[in-house]
mmCIF file of C-alpha atoms and ligand atoms in Angstrom:
data_model
loop_
_atom_site.group_PDB
_atom_site.id
_atom_site.type_symbol
_atom_site.label_atom_id
_atom_site.label_comp_id
_atom_site.label_asym_id
_atom_site.label_seq_id
_atom_site.Cartn_x
_atom_site.Cartn_y
_atom_site.Cartn_z
ATOM 1 C CA MET A 297 36.611 118.843 -45.373
ATOM 2 C CA ARG A 298 39.441 118.805 -42.637
ATOM 3 C CA CYS A 299 38.686 117.697 -39.367
ATOM 4 C CA PRO A 300 38.413 120.901 -37.161
ATOM 5 C CA PHE A 301 40.460 119.036 -34.231
ATOM 6 C CA CYS A 302 43.350 117.744 -35.755
ATOM 7 C CA ARG A 303 43.549 118.777 -39.379
ATOM 8 C CA HIS A 304 43.150 115.371 -40.829
ATOM 9 C CA VAL A 305 41.695 115.112 -44.424
ATOM 10 C CA ASP A 306 39.525 112.013 -43.990
ATOM 11 C CA SER A 307 36.180 111.705 -42.273
ATOM 12 C CA ARG A 308 33.210 109.256 -42.137
ATOM 13 C CA VAL A 309 29.381 110.531 -42.475
ATOM 14 C CA VAL A 310 27.829 109.008 -39.577
ATOM 15 C CA ASP A 311 24.404 110.577 -39.655
ATOM 16 C CA SER A 312 22.872 113.193 -42.516
ATOM 17 C CA ARG A 313 19.690 114.771 -42.139
ATOM 18 C CA GLU A 314 17.650 117.241 -44.189
ATOM 19 C CA VAL A 315 16.978 120.682 -42.333
ATOM 20 C CA ASP A 316 15.116 123.790 -43.459
ATOM 21 C CA GLU A 317 12.512 121.831 -44.936
ATOM 22 C CA GLY A 318 14.598 120.115 -47.361
ATOM 23 C CA GLN A 319 16.742 123.161 -48.373
ATOM 24 C CA ALA A 320 19.594 121.804 -46.768
ATOM 25 C CA ILE A 321 21.329 118.925 -45.699
ATOM 26 C CA ARG A 322 23.447 118.659 -42.412
ATOM 27 C CA ARG A 323 25.968 115.674 -41.860
ATOM 28 C CA ARG A 324 27.410 114.534 -38.857
ATOM 29 C CA ARG A 325 30.973 113.412 -39.142
ATOM 30 C CA SER A 326 33.598 111.097 -37.320
ATOM 31 C CA CYS A 327 37.175 112.022 -38.300
ATOM 32 C CA SER A 328 38.899 108.958 -39.065
ATOM 33 C CA GLU A 329 42.241 110.154 -37.214
ATOM 34 C CA CYS A 330 41.221 111.313 -34.054
ATOM 35 C CA GLY A 331 37.823 110.057 -33.971
ATOM 36 C CA ARG A 332 36.177 113.372 -32.879
ATOM 37 C CA ARG A 333 32.890 114.271 -34.285
ATOM 38 C CA PHE A 334 31.770 117.725 -36.114
ATOM 39 C CA THR A 335 28.832 119.023 -38.342
ATOM 40 C CA THR A 336 29.105 120.007 -41.883
ATOM 41 C CA SER A 337 25.896 121.653 -43.762
ATOM 42 C CA GLU A 338 25.603 121.865 -47.374
ATOM 43 C CA GLN A 339 23.045 124.099 -49.048
ATOM 44 C CA MET A 340 22.262 124.918 -52.654
ATOM 45 C CA VAL A 341 23.893 128.457 -53.682
ATOM 46 C CA LEU A 342 21.260 130.503 -54.665
ATOM 47 C CA ALA A 343 22.507 132.626 -57.607
ATOM 48 C CA VAL A 344 21.098 136.100 -58.640
ATOM 49 C CA VAL A 345 21.532 137.000 -61.951
ATOM 50 C CA LYS A 346 21.986 140.933 -62.557
ATOM 51 C CA ARG A 347 20.651 142.675 -65.455
ATOM 52 C CA SER A 348 23.939 142.824 -66.846
ATOM 53 C CA GLY A 349 24.081 139.023 -66.848
ATOM 54 C CA VAL A 350 26.892 138.587 -64.235
ATOM 55 C CA THR A 351 25.628 136.130 -61.298
ATOM 56 C CA GLU A 352 26.366 136.370 -57.723
ATOM 57 C CA GLN A 353 25.510 134.640 -54.666
ATOM 58 C CA PHE A 354 22.168 135.740 -53.054
ATOM 59 C CA SER A 355 23.097 137.942 -49.784
ATOM 60 C CA ARG A 356 20.384 138.781 -47.318
ATOM 61 C CA ASP A 357 22.714 141.475 -46.379
ATOM 62 C CA LYS A 358 22.252 142.949 -49.512
ATOM 63 C CA VAL A 359 18.491 142.641 -49.240
ATOM 64 C CA VAL A 360 18.812 144.599 -45.638
ATOM 65 C CA ARG A 361 20.974 147.376 -47.246
ATOM 66 C CA GLY A 362 18.539 147.928 -50.096
ATOM 67 C CA VAL A 363 15.568 147.897 -47.514
ATOM 68 C CA ARG A 364 17.028 150.144 -44.993
ATOM 69 C CA ARG A 365 17.410 152.989 -47.071
ATOM 70 C CA ALA A 366 13.944 152.758 -47.794
ATOM 71 C CA CYS A 367 13.305 152.822 -44.124
ATOM 72 C CA GLN A 368 14.842 155.957 -43.031
ATOM 73 C CA GLY A 369 13.447 157.597 -40.388
ATOM 74 C CA ARG A 370 10.723 154.982 -40.164
ATOM 75 C CA PRO A 371 10.195 153.042 -36.816
ATOM 76 C CA VAL A 372 11.867 149.610 -38.288
ATOM 77 C CA ASP A 373 14.687 147.979 -36.371
ATOM 78 C CA ASP A 374 17.606 145.794 -37.447
ATOM 79 C CA ASP A 375 15.956 142.881 -36.051
ATOM 80 C CA ALA A 376 12.656 143.634 -38.319
ATOM 81 C CA LEU A 377 15.028 143.999 -41.226
ATOM 82 C CA GLN A 378 16.644 140.604 -40.673
ATOM 83 C CA GLN A 379 13.400 138.729 -40.540
ATOM 84 C CA LEU A 380 12.470 140.554 -43.643
ATOM 85 C CA ALA A 381 15.474 139.274 -45.358
ATOM 86 C CA GLN A 382 14.881 135.788 -44.075
ATOM 87 C CA ARG A 383 11.425 135.783 -45.493
ATOM 88 C CA VAL A 384 12.760 136.965 -48.844
ATOM 89 C CA GLU A 385 15.307 133.920 -48.683
ATOM 90 C CA GLU A 386 12.614 131.457 -48.037
ATOM 91 C CA SER A 387 10.327 132.745 -50.483
ATOM 92 C CA ILE A 388 12.925 132.667 -53.108
ATOM 93 C CA ARG A 389 14.343 129.122 -51.952
ATOM 94 C CA SER A 390 11.038 127.537 -51.712
ATOM 95 C CA ALA A 391 10.652 128.151 -55.679
ATOM 96 C CA GLY A 392 13.381 125.638 -55.705
ATOM 97 C CA VAL A 393 15.380 127.011 -58.520
ATOM 98 C CA ALA A 394 19.119 127.653 -58.589
ATOM 99 C CA GLU A 395 19.145 131.264 -60.253
ATOM 100 C CA ILE A 396 16.805 133.718 -60.295
ATOM 101 C CA PRO A 397 16.899 137.299 -61.758
ATOM 102 C CA SER A 398 17.729 140.121 -59.489
ATOM 103 C CA HIS A 399 14.379 141.955 -60.164
ATOM 104 C CA GLU A 400 12.622 138.795 -58.588
ATOM 105 C CA VAL A 401 14.648 139.528 -55.490
ATOM 106 C CA GLY A 402 12.741 142.830 -55.542
ATOM 107 C CA LEU A 403 9.591 141.248 -56.116
ATOM 108 C CA ALA A 404 9.870 138.859 -53.254
ATOM 109 C CA ILE A 405 10.784 142.186 -50.915
ATOM 110 C CA LEU A 406 7.853 143.900 -51.863
ATOM 111 C CA GLY A 407 5.220 141.468 -50.144
ATOM 112 C CA PRO A 408 7.068 141.479 -46.540
ATOM 113 C CA LEU A 409 7.733 145.112 -46.689
ATOM 114 C CA ARG A 410 4.511 146.096 -47.338
ATOM 115 C CA GLU A 411 3.504 144.317 -44.152
ATOM 116 C CA LEU A 412 6.358 145.763 -42.454
ATOM 117 C CA ASP A 413 5.992 149.743 -43.322
ATOM 118 C CA GLY A 414 3.614 151.362 -45.496
ATOM 119 C CA VAL A 415 5.687 154.308 -46.314
ATOM 120 C CA ALA A 416 8.904 152.240 -46.695
ATOM 121 C CA TYR A 417 7.122 150.149 -49.122
ATOM 122 C CA LEU A 418 5.907 153.025 -51.133
ATOM 123 C CA ARG A 419 9.589 154.439 -51.283
ATOM 124 C CA PHE A 420 10.979 150.918 -52.294
ATOM 125 C CA ALA A 421 8.092 150.207 -54.738
ATOM 126 C CA SER A 422 8.778 153.737 -56.322
ATOM 127 C CA VAL A 423 12.310 153.132 -56.998
ATOM 128 C CA TYR A 424 11.796 149.462 -58.313
ATOM 129 C CA ARG A 425 9.013 149.659 -60.214
ATOM 130 C CA SER A 426 10.312 153.096 -61.475
ATOM 131 C CA PHE A 427 6.817 155.298 -60.877
ATOM 132 C CA SER A 428 6.902 157.843 -63.313
ATOM 133 C CA SER A 429 4.215 159.778 -62.307
ATOM 134 C CA ILE A 430 1.896 160.842 -59.571
ATOM 135 C CA GLU A 431 -1.029 158.417 -60.815
ATOM 136 C CA ASP A 432 1.843 155.626 -60.033
ATOM 137 C CA PHE A 433 1.809 156.382 -56.334
ATOM 138 C CA GLU A 434 -2.009 157.003 -56.288
ATOM 139 C CA LYS A 435 -2.344 153.491 -57.544
ATOM 140 C CA GLU A 436 0.066 152.135 -55.157
ATOM 141 C CA ILE A 437 -1.410 153.720 -52.316
ATOM 142 C CA ALA A 438 -4.762 152.735 -52.995
ATOM 143 C CA GLY A 439 -3.747 149.076 -53.152
ATOM 144 C CA LEU A 440 -1.765 149.537 -50.073
ATOM 145 C CA ARG A 441 -4.955 150.974 -48.324
ATOM 146 C CA GLU A 442 -6.791 147.948 -49.476
ATOM 147 C CA ALA A 443 -4.417 145.438 -48.304
ATOM 148 C CA MET A 444 -4.397 147.527 -44.745
ATOM 149 C CA ALA A 445 -8.286 147.423 -44.368
ATOM 150 C CA SER A 446 -8.016 143.516 -45.104
ATOM 151 C CA THR A 447 -5.483 142.849 -42.640
ATOM 152 C CA VAL A 448 -5.466 145.123 -39.723
ATOM 153 C CA GLY A 449 -8.101 143.463 -37.529
ATOM 154 C CA PRO A 450 -9.965 145.163 -34.406
ATOM 155 C CA ALA A 451 -7.203 145.145 -31.921
ATOM 156 C CA ASP A 452 -3.672 146.189 -32.228
ATOM 157 C CA SER A 453 -2.539 142.635 -33.232
ATOM 158 C CA ASP A 454 0.774 141.104 -34.672
ATOM 159 C CA GLU A 455 -0.303 138.713 -37.254
ATOM 160 C CA SER A 456 2.026 139.973 -39.538
ATOM 161 C CA GLU A 457 2.028 136.404 -40.961
ATOM 162 C CA ARG A 458 -1.557 136.732 -42.042
ATOM 163 C CA SER A 459 -1.742 136.709 -45.753
ATOM 164 C CA ALA A 460 -2.532 140.103 -47.349
ATOM 165 C CA GLY A 461 -4.796 138.320 -49.884
ATOM 166 C CA GLY A 462 -4.316 136.940 -53.439
ATOM 167 C CA ASP A 463 -1.392 134.664 -51.960
ATOM 168 C CA GLU A 464 -1.519 131.590 -54.032
ATOM 169 C CA ARG A 465 1.629 130.054 -52.572
ATOM 170 C CA ARG A 466 0.302 128.184 -49.826
ATOM 171 C CA HIS A 467 2.260 125.592 -48.123
ATOM 172 C CA PRO A 468 0.828 121.821 -48.736
ATOM 173 C CA ALA A 469 1.488 121.225 -45.085
ATOM 174 C CA GLN A 470 -0.915 123.510 -44.176
ATOM 175 C CA GLU A 471 -3.857 122.148 -46.058
HETATM 176 ZN ZN1 ZN B 591 40.697 114.534 -36.418
#
């Protein structure tokens, strides 16, 4: 990578550290020509395999766009969508695989979206899981009610991080 100051092609790594729980590496470099320092970061490319077999790079923006449609008219702002996309990416990356099928991206969206907004969740799930009958909705709504009953505290708490139950993936660091 060229030095951003003098465009020289050669640099020396003076420090490198893992960030994002080992998901990325950040390197501090020193230009061998002008001696100035700059930082580069290296992250595994996460590829999404579409049903057609075509792969494309995972994109948070795409997650946001997909979910935004389901959130039309709902009290969900852009920050919340960005946070949701970040959680989706983190949960996918934590699986440590380089490629995932696109339907698993949809799966990873369902959990955080259910916590964010029940109606948006139902809209998204109905398309994603191709609901074909009223019974499909009824089943999903029953599950949603159950999840809400177990997560909503006595006060209007903001503990969106709390597990909705049945979540087996726990961080070893929290044990
Ligand atoms: Zn330089």
